[in-house]
């Protein structure tokens, strides 16, 4: 669900688990949580109502949107277990935990709650997915001219026409009669590459339910990691287009990314 289509922001289950720093399997639906505590879903929903002091009477949970009534409620296993233990205590019932609807956007906007494993897995999964997509395309059409326009534009952005990238490219043109023109082209590609990397990274983050902007303190690290992953993908494609098929994926990736390099590249 995009922000343009709804006043509420949504988040995927996997992204919420990443923000909380727990395995996805540790998020239970309301039905599963109720079954684990041996109570009805209705009773569990009523427990979310805070008392006069604003303290919830039941386990904390997180909604998949900021809507007060919409979305799916996810209960961390730790909260479910704590409340189940509280219910089975025979002498003193002292479970007093602030609970109810938790606003995931507060987690999202907290730079310290962007776990490194979420970022790394997001980019690595995109890289593996993109390698697989390109290898599959070459397998179906081994003609090196297929998709040439997009490939050459990526080469221009990354200086891939020169082994070693831009550093080697600058060295290569140092003694060239046309050095000024080539140097100008490389500098222009720096701006274009930055725009392309940022555009595709933002789209990838949004697809995972992460609202990352250029003002986020981790943005530089994210763009650098994504740029390197993109470069590695392009290096592999260059080999395959030159009939060296080493390094082609042996297994289908567990996740196929919906964010692929677009024909326009500049977003």
C-alpha atoms as a PDB file:
ATOM      1  CA  UNK A   1       0.000   0.000   0.000  1.00  0.00           C
ATOM      2  CA  UNK A   2       1.557   3.311  -1.007  1.00  0.00           C
ATOM      3  CA  UNK A   3       1.200   6.556   0.908  1.00  0.00           C
ATOM      4  CA  UNK A   4      -0.466   8.050  -2.155  1.00  0.00           C
ATOM      5  CA  UNK A   5      -3.234   5.469  -2.017  1.00  0.00           C
ATOM      6  CA  UNK A   6      -3.875   5.649   1.721  1.00  0.00           C
ATOM      7  CA  UNK A   7      -3.358   8.130   4.562  1.00  0.00           C
ATOM      8  CA  UNK A   8      -1.809   5.288   6.551  1.00  0.00           C
ATOM      9  CA  UNK A   9       1.613   3.819   6.099  1.00  0.00           C
ATOM     10  CA  UNK A  10       1.904   0.042   5.981  1.00  0.00           C
ATOM     11  CA  UNK A  11       4.731  -2.337   6.771  1.00  0.00           C
ATOM     12  CA  UNK A  12       5.376  -5.954   5.887  1.00  0.00           C
ATOM     13  CA  UNK A  13       5.691  -8.635   8.529  1.00  0.00           C
ATOM     14  CA  UNK A  14       9.352  -9.235   7.652  1.00  0.00           C
ATOM     15  CA  UNK A  15      10.179  -5.535   7.850  1.00  0.00           C
ATOM     16  CA  UNK A  16       8.441  -5.218  11.231  1.00  0.00           C
ATOM     17  CA  UNK A  17      10.417  -8.200  12.519  1.00  0.00           C
ATOM     18  CA  UNK A  18      13.595  -6.522  11.295  1.00  0.00           C
ATOM     19  CA  UNK A  19      12.734  -3.268  13.047  1.00  0.00           C
ATOM     20  CA  UNK A  20      12.060  -5.141  16.280  1.00  0.00           C
ATOM     21  CA  UNK A  21      15.230  -7.195  15.856  1.00  0.00           C
ATOM     22  CA  UNK A  22      13.481 -10.560  16.156  1.00  0.00           C
ATOM     23  CA  UNK A  23      12.928 -13.493  13.753  1.00  0.00           C
ATOM     24  CA  UNK A  24       9.844 -13.214  11.566  1.00  0.00           C
ATOM     25  CA  UNK A  25       8.563 -16.477  13.085  1.00  0.00           C
ATOM     26  CA  UNK A  26       8.449 -14.732  16.470  1.00  0.00           C
ATOM     27  CA  UNK A  27       5.568 -12.524  15.325  1.00  0.00           C
ATOM     28  CA  UNK A  28       2.214 -14.196  15.930  1.00  0.00           C
ATOM     29  CA  UNK A  29      -1.147 -13.222  14.506  1.00  0.00           C
ATOM     30  CA  UNK A  30      -3.944 -12.416  16.965  1.00  0.00           C
ATOM     31  CA  UNK A  31      -5.465 -15.833  16.313  1.00  0.00           C
ATOM     32  CA  UNK A  32      -2.182 -17.648  16.936  1.00  0.00           C
ATOM     33  CA  UNK A  33      -1.466 -15.564  20.045  1.00  0.00           C
ATOM     34  CA  UNK A  34      -4.926 -16.261  21.456  1.00  0.00           C
ATOM     35  CA  UNK A  35      -4.508 -19.998  20.868  1.00  0.00           C
ATOM     36  CA  UNK A  36      -1.093 -19.948  22.546  1.00  0.00           C
ATOM     37  CA  UNK A  37      -2.639 -18.274  25.628  1.00  0.00           C
ATOM     38  CA  UNK A  38      -5.771 -20.451  25.485  1.00  0.00           C
ATOM     39  CA  UNK A  39      -8.126 -17.498  25.361  1.00  0.00           C
ATOM     40  CA  UNK A  40     -10.520 -16.181  22.709  1.00  0.00           C
ATOM     41  CA  UNK A  41      -9.515 -13.597  20.124  1.00  0.00           C
ATOM     42  CA  UNK A  42     -12.204 -11.272  21.450  1.00  0.00           C
ATOM     43  CA  UNK A  43     -10.869 -11.511  24.993  1.00  0.00           C
ATOM     44  CA  UNK A  44      -7.345 -10.844  23.756  1.00  0.00           C
ATOM     45  CA  UNK A  45      -8.555  -7.782  21.829  1.00  0.00           C
ATOM     46  CA  UNK A  46     -10.267  -6.448  24.969  1.00  0.00           C
ATOM     47  CA  UNK A  47      -7.018  -6.811  26.909  1.00  0.00           C
ATOM     48  CA  UNK A  48      -5.527  -4.095  24.714  1.00  0.00           C
ATOM     49  CA  UNK A  49      -7.736  -1.495  26.405  1.00  0.00           C
ATOM     50  CA  UNK A  50      -5.617   0.498  28.904  1.00  0.00           C
ATOM     51  CA  UNK A  51      -6.729   1.055  32.495  1.00  0.00           C
ATOM     52  CA  UNK A  52      -7.175   4.424  34.202  1.00  0.00           C
ATOM     53  CA  UNK A  53      -3.416   4.823  34.461  1.00  0.00           C
ATOM     54  CA  UNK A  54      -2.953   4.169  30.761  1.00  0.00           C
ATOM     55  CA  UNK A  55      -1.344   0.793  31.372  1.00  0.00           C
ATOM     56  CA  UNK A  56      -2.405  -2.081  29.157  1.00  0.00           C
ATOM     57  CA  UNK A  57      -3.756  -5.268  30.653  1.00  0.00           C
ATOM     58  CA  UNK A  58      -2.479  -7.606  27.969  1.00  0.00           C
ATOM     59  CA  UNK A  59       0.563  -8.391  25.839  1.00  0.00           C
ATOM     60  CA  UNK A  60       1.978  -5.666  23.622  1.00  0.00           C
ATOM     61  CA  UNK A  61       1.347  -5.903  19.902  1.00  0.00           C
ATOM     62  CA  UNK A  62       2.086  -3.986  16.725  1.00  0.00           C
ATOM     63  CA  UNK A  63      -0.287  -3.069  13.931  1.00  0.00           C
ATOM     64  CA  UNK A  64       0.814  -3.265  10.306  1.00  0.00           C
ATOM     65  CA  UNK A  65      -0.549   0.244   9.671  1.00  0.00           C
ATOM     66  CA  UNK A  66      -0.976   3.423  11.679  1.00  0.00           C
ATOM     67  CA  UNK A  67      -4.753   3.129  11.319  1.00  0.00           C
ATOM     68  CA  UNK A  68      -6.431   2.615  14.719  1.00  0.00           C
ATOM     69  CA  UNK A  69      -8.565  -0.219  13.336  1.00  0.00           C
ATOM     70  CA  UNK A  70      -6.895  -1.384  10.110  1.00  0.00           C
ATOM     71  CA  UNK A  71      -4.064  -3.746   9.401  1.00  0.00           C
ATOM     72  CA  UNK A  72      -2.917  -6.940  11.070  1.00  0.00           C
ATOM     73  CA  UNK A  73      -1.987  -7.164  14.743  1.00  0.00           C
ATOM     74  CA  UNK A  74       1.308  -8.942  15.389  1.00  0.00           C
ATOM     75  CA  UNK A  75       2.224 -10.215  18.853  1.00  0.00           C
ATOM     76  CA  UNK A  76       5.889 -10.938  19.693  1.00  0.00           C
ATOM     77  CA  UNK A  77       6.304 -14.424  21.156  1.00  0.00           C
ATOM     78  CA  UNK A  78       8.104 -12.992  24.186  1.00  0.00           C
ATOM     79  CA  UNK A  79       5.034 -10.928  25.108  1.00  0.00           C
ATOM     80  CA  UNK A  80       2.715 -13.869  24.541  1.00  0.00           C
ATOM     81  CA  UNK A  81       4.842 -16.100  26.773  1.00  0.00           C
ATOM     82  CA  UNK A  82       5.103 -13.456  29.509  1.00  0.00           C
ATOM     83  CA  UNK A  83       1.344 -12.983  29.593  1.00  0.00           C
ATOM     84  CA  UNK A  84       0.674 -16.739  29.478  1.00  0.00           C
ATOM     85  CA  UNK A  85       3.025 -17.207  32.457  1.00  0.00           C
ATOM     86  CA  UNK A  86       1.230 -14.393  34.261  1.00  0.00           C
ATOM     87  CA  UNK A  87      -2.155 -16.058  33.691  1.00  0.00           C
ATOM     88  CA  UNK A  88      -0.955 -19.374  35.060  1.00  0.00           C
ATOM     89  CA  UNK A  89       0.565 -17.827  38.187  1.00  0.00           C
ATOM     90  CA  UNK A  90      -1.605 -19.154  41.049  1.00  0.00           C
ATOM     91  CA  UNK A  91      -0.717 -16.764  43.851  1.00  0.00           C
ATOM     92  CA  UNK A  92      -0.069 -13.242  42.602  1.00  0.00           C
ATOM     93  CA  UNK A  93      -1.111 -11.797  39.282  1.00  0.00           C
ATOM     94  CA  UNK A  94       1.106  -8.795  38.720  1.00  0.00           C
ATOM     95  CA  UNK A  95       1.327  -8.445  34.957  1.00  0.00           C
ATOM     96  CA  UNK A  96       1.421  -4.714  34.307  1.00  0.00           C
ATOM     97  CA  UNK A  97       2.920  -3.953  30.919  1.00  0.00           C
ATOM     98  CA  UNK A  98       2.192  -0.971  28.714  1.00  0.00           C
ATOM     99  CA  UNK A  99       0.538  -2.475  25.703  1.00  0.00           C
ATOM    100  CA  UNK A 100      -2.060  -1.924  23.041  1.00  0.00           C
ATOM    101  CA  UNK A 101      -1.425  -0.554  19.585  1.00  0.00           C
ATOM    102  CA  UNK A 102       2.247   0.159  19.068  1.00  0.00           C
ATOM    103  CA  UNK A 103       3.132   2.677  16.346  1.00  0.00           C
ATOM    104  CA  UNK A 104       5.707   1.008  14.123  1.00  0.00           C
ATOM    105  CA  UNK A 105       6.549   4.362  12.527  1.00  0.00           C
ATOM    106  CA  UNK A 106       8.153   5.389  15.804  1.00  0.00           C
ATOM    107  CA  UNK A 107      10.485   2.415  15.418  1.00  0.00           C
ATOM    108  CA  UNK A 108      10.976   3.163  11.755  1.00  0.00           C
ATOM    109  CA  UNK A 109      11.948   6.775  12.379  1.00  0.00           C
ATOM    110  CA  UNK A 110      14.434   5.804  15.086  1.00  0.00           C
ATOM    111  CA  UNK A 111      17.828   5.492  13.376  1.00  0.00           C
ATOM    112  CA  UNK A 112      19.023   3.158  16.115  1.00  0.00           C
ATOM    113  CA  UNK A 113      16.247   0.700  15.264  1.00  0.00           C
ATOM    114  CA  UNK A 114      17.438   0.015  11.728  1.00  0.00           C
ATOM    115  CA  UNK A 115      19.241  -3.290  12.378  1.00  0.00           C
ATOM    116  CA  UNK A 116      22.311  -3.968  10.307  1.00  0.00           C
ATOM    117  CA  UNK A 117      21.138  -7.500   9.482  1.00  0.00           C
ATOM    118  CA  UNK A 118      17.984  -6.051   7.922  1.00  0.00           C
ATOM    119  CA  UNK A 119      19.999  -3.747   5.700  1.00  0.00           C
ATOM    120  CA  UNK A 120      22.577  -6.364   4.697  1.00  0.00           C
ATOM    121  CA  UNK A 121      19.999  -9.057   3.927  1.00  0.00           C
ATOM    122  CA  UNK A 122      17.878  -6.593   1.928  1.00  0.00           C
ATOM    123  CA  UNK A 123      20.772  -5.652  -0.358  1.00  0.00           C
ATOM    124  CA  UNK A 124      22.193  -9.185  -0.622  1.00  0.00           C
ATOM    125  CA  UNK A 125      18.784 -10.574  -1.530  1.00  0.00           C
ATOM    126  CA  UNK A 126      18.402  -7.886  -4.205  1.00  0.00           C
ATOM    127  CA  UNK A 127      21.877  -8.720  -5.562  1.00  0.00           C
ATOM    128  CA  UNK A 128      21.150 -12.468  -5.754  1.00  0.00           C
ATOM    129  CA  UNK A 129      17.768 -11.803  -7.319  1.00  0.00           C
ATOM    130  CA  UNK A 130      19.239  -9.451  -9.918  1.00  0.00           C
ATOM    131  CA  UNK A 131      22.040 -11.894 -10.791  1.00  0.00           C
ATOM    132  CA  UNK A 132      19.465 -14.634 -11.262  1.00  0.00           C
ATOM    133  CA  UNK A 133      17.222 -12.425 -13.405  1.00  0.00           C
ATOM    134  CA  UNK A 134      20.062 -11.438 -15.724  1.00  0.00           C
ATOM    135  CA  UNK A 135      21.454 -14.965 -15.979  1.00  0.00           C
ATOM    136  CA  UNK A 136      17.978 -16.229 -16.834  1.00  0.00           C
ATOM    137  CA  UNK A 137      17.603 -13.585 -19.549  1.00  0.00           C
ATOM    138  CA  UNK A 138      20.957 -14.540 -21.084  1.00  0.00           C
ATOM    139  CA  UNK A 139      20.051 -18.225 -20.932  1.00  0.00           C
ATOM    140  CA  UNK A 140      16.887 -17.501 -22.926  1.00  0.00           C
ATOM    141  CA  UNK A 141      18.648 -15.195 -25.393  1.00  0.00           C
ATOM    142  CA  UNK A 142      22.453 -15.625 -25.453  1.00  0.00           C
ATOM    143  CA  UNK A 143      22.794 -12.941 -28.147  1.00  0.00           C
ATOM    144  CA  UNK A 144      25.160 -10.376 -26.502  1.00  0.00           C
ATOM    145  CA  UNK A 145      23.253  -7.589 -28.269  1.00  0.00           C
ATOM    146  CA  UNK A 146      20.029  -8.383 -26.392  1.00  0.00           C
ATOM    147  CA  UNK A 147      19.260  -5.620 -23.901  1.00  0.00           C
ATOM    148  CA  UNK A 148      22.378  -3.828 -25.055  1.00  0.00           C
ATOM    149  CA  UNK A 149      21.103  -0.277 -24.542  1.00  0.00           C
ATOM    150  CA  UNK A 150      20.424  -0.724 -20.830  1.00  0.00           C
ATOM    151  CA  UNK A 151      23.663  -2.635 -20.324  1.00  0.00           C
ATOM    152  CA  UNK A 152      25.765   0.054 -22.025  1.00  0.00           C
ATOM    153  CA  UNK A 153      24.121   2.800 -19.994  1.00  0.00           C
ATOM    154  CA  UNK A 154      25.045   0.938 -16.813  1.00  0.00           C
ATOM    155  CA  UNK A 155      28.608   0.571 -18.116  1.00  0.00           C
ATOM    156  CA  UNK A 156      28.708   4.323 -18.669  1.00  0.00           C
ATOM    157  CA  UNK A 157      27.524   4.960 -15.117  1.00  0.00           C
ATOM    158  CA  UNK A 158      30.052   2.645 -13.512  1.00  0.00           C
ATOM    159  CA  UNK A 159      33.008   3.141 -15.835  1.00  0.00           C
ATOM    160  CA  UNK A 160      32.737  -0.576 -16.497  1.00  0.00           C
ATOM    161  CA  UNK A 161      34.215  -0.252 -19.958  1.00  0.00           C
ATOM    162  CA  UNK A 162      37.579   0.137 -18.217  1.00  0.00           C
ATOM    163  CA  UNK A 163      38.871  -2.717 -16.101  1.00  0.00           C
ATOM    164  CA  UNK A 164      39.159  -1.499 -12.536  1.00  0.00           C
ATOM    165  CA  UNK A 165      36.390   1.087 -12.804  1.00  0.00           C
ATOM    166  CA  UNK A 166      36.821   4.864 -12.702  1.00  0.00           C
ATOM    167  CA  UNK A 167      40.285   4.957 -11.094  1.00  0.00           C
ATOM    168  CA  UNK A 168      41.719   2.920 -13.925  1.00  0.00           C
ATOM    169  CA  UNK A 169      39.626   4.899 -16.379  1.00  0.00           C
ATOM    170  CA  UNK A 170      41.265   8.165 -15.290  1.00  0.00           C
ATOM    171  CA  UNK A 171      44.707   6.575 -15.596  1.00  0.00           C
ATOM    172  CA  UNK A 172      43.872   5.244 -19.035  1.00  0.00           C
ATOM    173  CA  UNK A 173      42.919   8.654 -20.418  1.00  0.00           C
ATOM    174  CA  UNK A 174      45.798  10.566 -18.840  1.00  0.00           C
ATOM    175  CA  UNK A 175      47.845  10.497 -22.040  1.00  0.00           C
ATOM    176  CA  UNK A 176      44.950  10.469 -24.454  1.00  0.00           C
ATOM    177  CA  UNK A 177      44.511  13.182 -27.063  1.00  0.00           C
ATOM    178  CA  UNK A 178      40.835  13.230 -26.157  1.00  0.00           C
ATOM    179  CA  UNK A 179      41.474  13.171 -22.393  1.00  0.00           C
ATOM    180  CA  UNK A 180      39.429  16.281 -21.581  1.00  0.00           C
ATOM    181  CA  UNK A 181      36.309  14.981 -23.278  1.00  0.00           C
ATOM    182  CA  UNK A 182      36.633  11.555 -21.684  1.00  0.00           C
ATOM    183  CA  UNK A 183      37.294  13.074 -18.262  1.00  0.00           C
ATOM    184  CA  UNK A 184      34.193  15.250 -18.617  1.00  0.00           C
ATOM    185  CA  UNK A 185      32.113  12.194 -19.529  1.00  0.00           C
ATOM    186  CA  UNK A 186      33.331  10.338 -16.434  1.00  0.00           C
ATOM    187  CA  UNK A 187      32.499  13.261 -14.146  1.00  0.00           C
ATOM    188  CA  UNK A 188      29.042  13.499 -15.677  1.00  0.00           C
ATOM    189  CA  UNK A 189      28.536   9.804 -15.086  1.00  0.00           C
ATOM    190  CA  UNK A 190      29.283  10.342 -11.387  1.00  0.00           C
ATOM    191  CA  UNK A 191      26.176  12.511 -11.007  1.00  0.00           C
ATOM    192  CA  UNK A 192      24.056  10.179 -13.113  1.00  0.00           C
ATOM    193  CA  UNK A 193      25.214   7.149 -11.152  1.00  0.00           C
ATOM    194  CA  UNK A 194      24.451   8.829  -7.826  1.00  0.00           C
ATOM    195  CA  UNK A 195      20.924   9.623  -8.996  1.00  0.00           C
ATOM    196  CA  UNK A 196      20.378   6.098 -10.310  1.00  0.00           C
ATOM    197  CA  UNK A 197      21.712   4.401  -7.174  1.00  0.00           C
ATOM    198  CA  UNK A 198      19.629   6.572  -4.849  1.00  0.00           C
ATOM    199  CA  UNK A 199      16.459   6.131  -6.923  1.00  0.00           C
ATOM    200  CA  UNK A 200      16.707   2.344  -6.987  1.00  0.00           C
ATOM    201  CA  UNK A 201      17.756   2.079  -3.325  1.00  0.00           C
ATOM    202  CA  UNK A 202      14.769   4.145  -2.188  1.00  0.00           C
ATOM    203  CA  UNK A 203      12.454   1.943  -4.244  1.00  0.00           C
ATOM    204  CA  UNK A 204      14.010  -1.197  -2.738  1.00  0.00           C
ATOM    205  CA  UNK A 205      13.675   0.131   0.826  1.00  0.00           C
ATOM    206  CA  UNK A 206      10.053   1.124   0.192  1.00  0.00           C
ATOM    207  CA  UNK A 207       9.285  -2.373  -1.111  1.00  0.00           C
ATOM    208  CA  UNK A 208      10.445  -3.707   2.279  1.00  0.00           C
ATOM    209  CA  UNK A 209       8.288  -1.245   4.199  1.00  0.00           C
ATOM    210  CA  UNK A 210      11.253   0.896   5.231  1.00  0.00           C
ATOM    211  CA  UNK A 211      10.856   4.624   4.829  1.00  0.00           C
ATOM    212  CA  UNK A 212      14.474   5.618   4.222  1.00  0.00           C
ATOM    213  CA  UNK A 213      15.192   9.071   2.838  1.00  0.00           C
ATOM    214  CA  UNK A 214      18.308  11.006   1.884  1.00  0.00           C
ATOM    215  CA  UNK A 215      18.262  12.612   5.346  1.00  0.00           C
ATOM    216  CA  UNK A 216      18.462   9.272   7.160  1.00  0.00           C
ATOM    217  CA  UNK A 217      21.790   8.986   9.042  1.00  0.00           C
ATOM    218  CA  UNK A 218      22.408   5.570   7.466  1.00  0.00           C
ATOM    219  CA  UNK A 219      21.728   6.747   3.915  1.00  0.00           C
ATOM    220  CA  UNK A 220      25.406   7.061   2.922  1.00  0.00           C
ATOM    221  CA  UNK A 221      26.180   3.525   4.094  1.00  0.00           C
ATOM    222  CA  UNK A 222      23.086   2.164   2.362  1.00  0.00           C
ATOM    223  CA  UNK A 223      23.844   3.820  -0.971  1.00  0.00           C
ATOM    224  CA  UNK A 224      27.486   2.727  -0.842  1.00  0.00           C
ATOM    225  CA  UNK A 225      26.489  -0.883  -0.158  1.00  0.00           C
ATOM    226  CA  UNK A 226      23.870  -0.833  -2.900  1.00  0.00           C
ATOM    227  CA  UNK A 227      26.275   0.754  -5.389  1.00  0.00           C
ATOM    228  CA  UNK A 228      28.828  -1.986  -4.735  1.00  0.00           C
ATOM    229  CA  UNK A 229      26.191  -4.699  -5.105  1.00  0.00           C
ATOM    230  CA  UNK A 230      25.061  -3.177  -8.399  1.00  0.00           C
ATOM    231  CA  UNK A 231      28.658  -3.040  -9.607  1.00  0.00           C
ATOM    232  CA  UNK A 232      29.154  -6.724  -8.772  1.00  0.00           C
ATOM    233  CA  UNK A 233      26.030  -7.603 -10.724  1.00  0.00           C
ATOM    234  CA  UNK A 234      27.293  -5.652 -13.722  1.00  0.00           C
ATOM    235  CA  UNK A 235      30.714  -7.311 -13.564  1.00  0.00           C
ATOM    236  CA  UNK A 236      29.026 -10.722 -13.698  1.00  0.00           C
ATOM    237  CA  UNK A 237      26.830  -9.687 -16.622  1.00  0.00           C
ATOM    238  CA  UNK A 238      29.910  -8.446 -18.485  1.00  0.00           C
ATOM    239  CA  UNK A 239      31.493 -11.906 -18.183  1.00  0.00           C
ATOM    240  CA  UNK A 240      28.338 -13.619 -19.366  1.00  0.00           C
ATOM    241  CA  UNK A 241      27.975 -11.295 -22.362  1.00  0.00           C
ATOM    242  CA  UNK A 242      31.540 -12.221 -23.298  1.00  0.00           C
ATOM    243  CA  UNK A 243      30.598 -15.931 -23.267  1.00  0.00           C
ATOM    244  CA  UNK A 244      32.268 -16.636 -19.916  1.00  0.00           C
ATOM    245  CA  UNK A 245      29.398 -18.214 -18.008  1.00  0.00           C
ATOM    246  CA  UNK A 246      31.293 -18.849 -14.794  1.00  0.00           C
ATOM    247  CA  UNK A 247      29.541 -17.774 -11.638  1.00  0.00           C
ATOM    248  CA  UNK A 248      26.020 -18.240 -12.959  1.00  0.00           C
ATOM    249  CA  UNK A 249      23.536 -18.905 -10.136  1.00  0.00           C
ATOM    250  CA  UNK A 250      23.232 -22.568  -9.162  1.00  0.00           C
ATOM    251  CA  UNK A 251      20.034 -22.101  -7.188  1.00  0.00           C
ATOM    252  CA  UNK A 252      16.937 -19.992  -7.480  1.00  0.00           C
ATOM    253  CA  UNK A 253      17.044 -17.255  -4.826  1.00  0.00           C
ATOM    254  CA  UNK A 254      14.597 -17.616  -1.958  1.00  0.00           C
ATOM    255  CA  UNK A 255      13.340 -14.098  -2.627  1.00  0.00           C
ATOM    256  CA  UNK A 256      12.801 -12.570  -6.049  1.00  0.00           C
ATOM    257  CA  UNK A 257      13.034  -8.797  -5.784  1.00  0.00           C
ATOM    258  CA  UNK A 258      10.399  -6.704  -7.497  1.00  0.00           C
ATOM    259  CA  UNK A 259      12.918  -3.869  -7.778  1.00  0.00           C
ATOM    260  CA  UNK A 260      14.993  -4.333 -10.915  1.00  0.00           C
ATOM    261  CA  UNK A 261      17.198  -1.955 -12.844  1.00  0.00           C
ATOM    262  CA  UNK A 262      14.853   0.037 -15.049  1.00  0.00           C
ATOM    263  CA  UNK A 263      15.470   0.886 -18.675  1.00  0.00           C
ATOM    264  CA  UNK A 264      15.541   4.606 -17.908  1.00  0.00           C
ATOM    265  CA  UNK A 265      18.039   4.151 -15.061  1.00  0.00           C
ATOM    266  CA  UNK A 266      17.843   7.789 -14.028  1.00  0.00           C
ATOM    267  CA  UNK A 267      14.472   7.277 -12.345  1.00  0.00           C
END
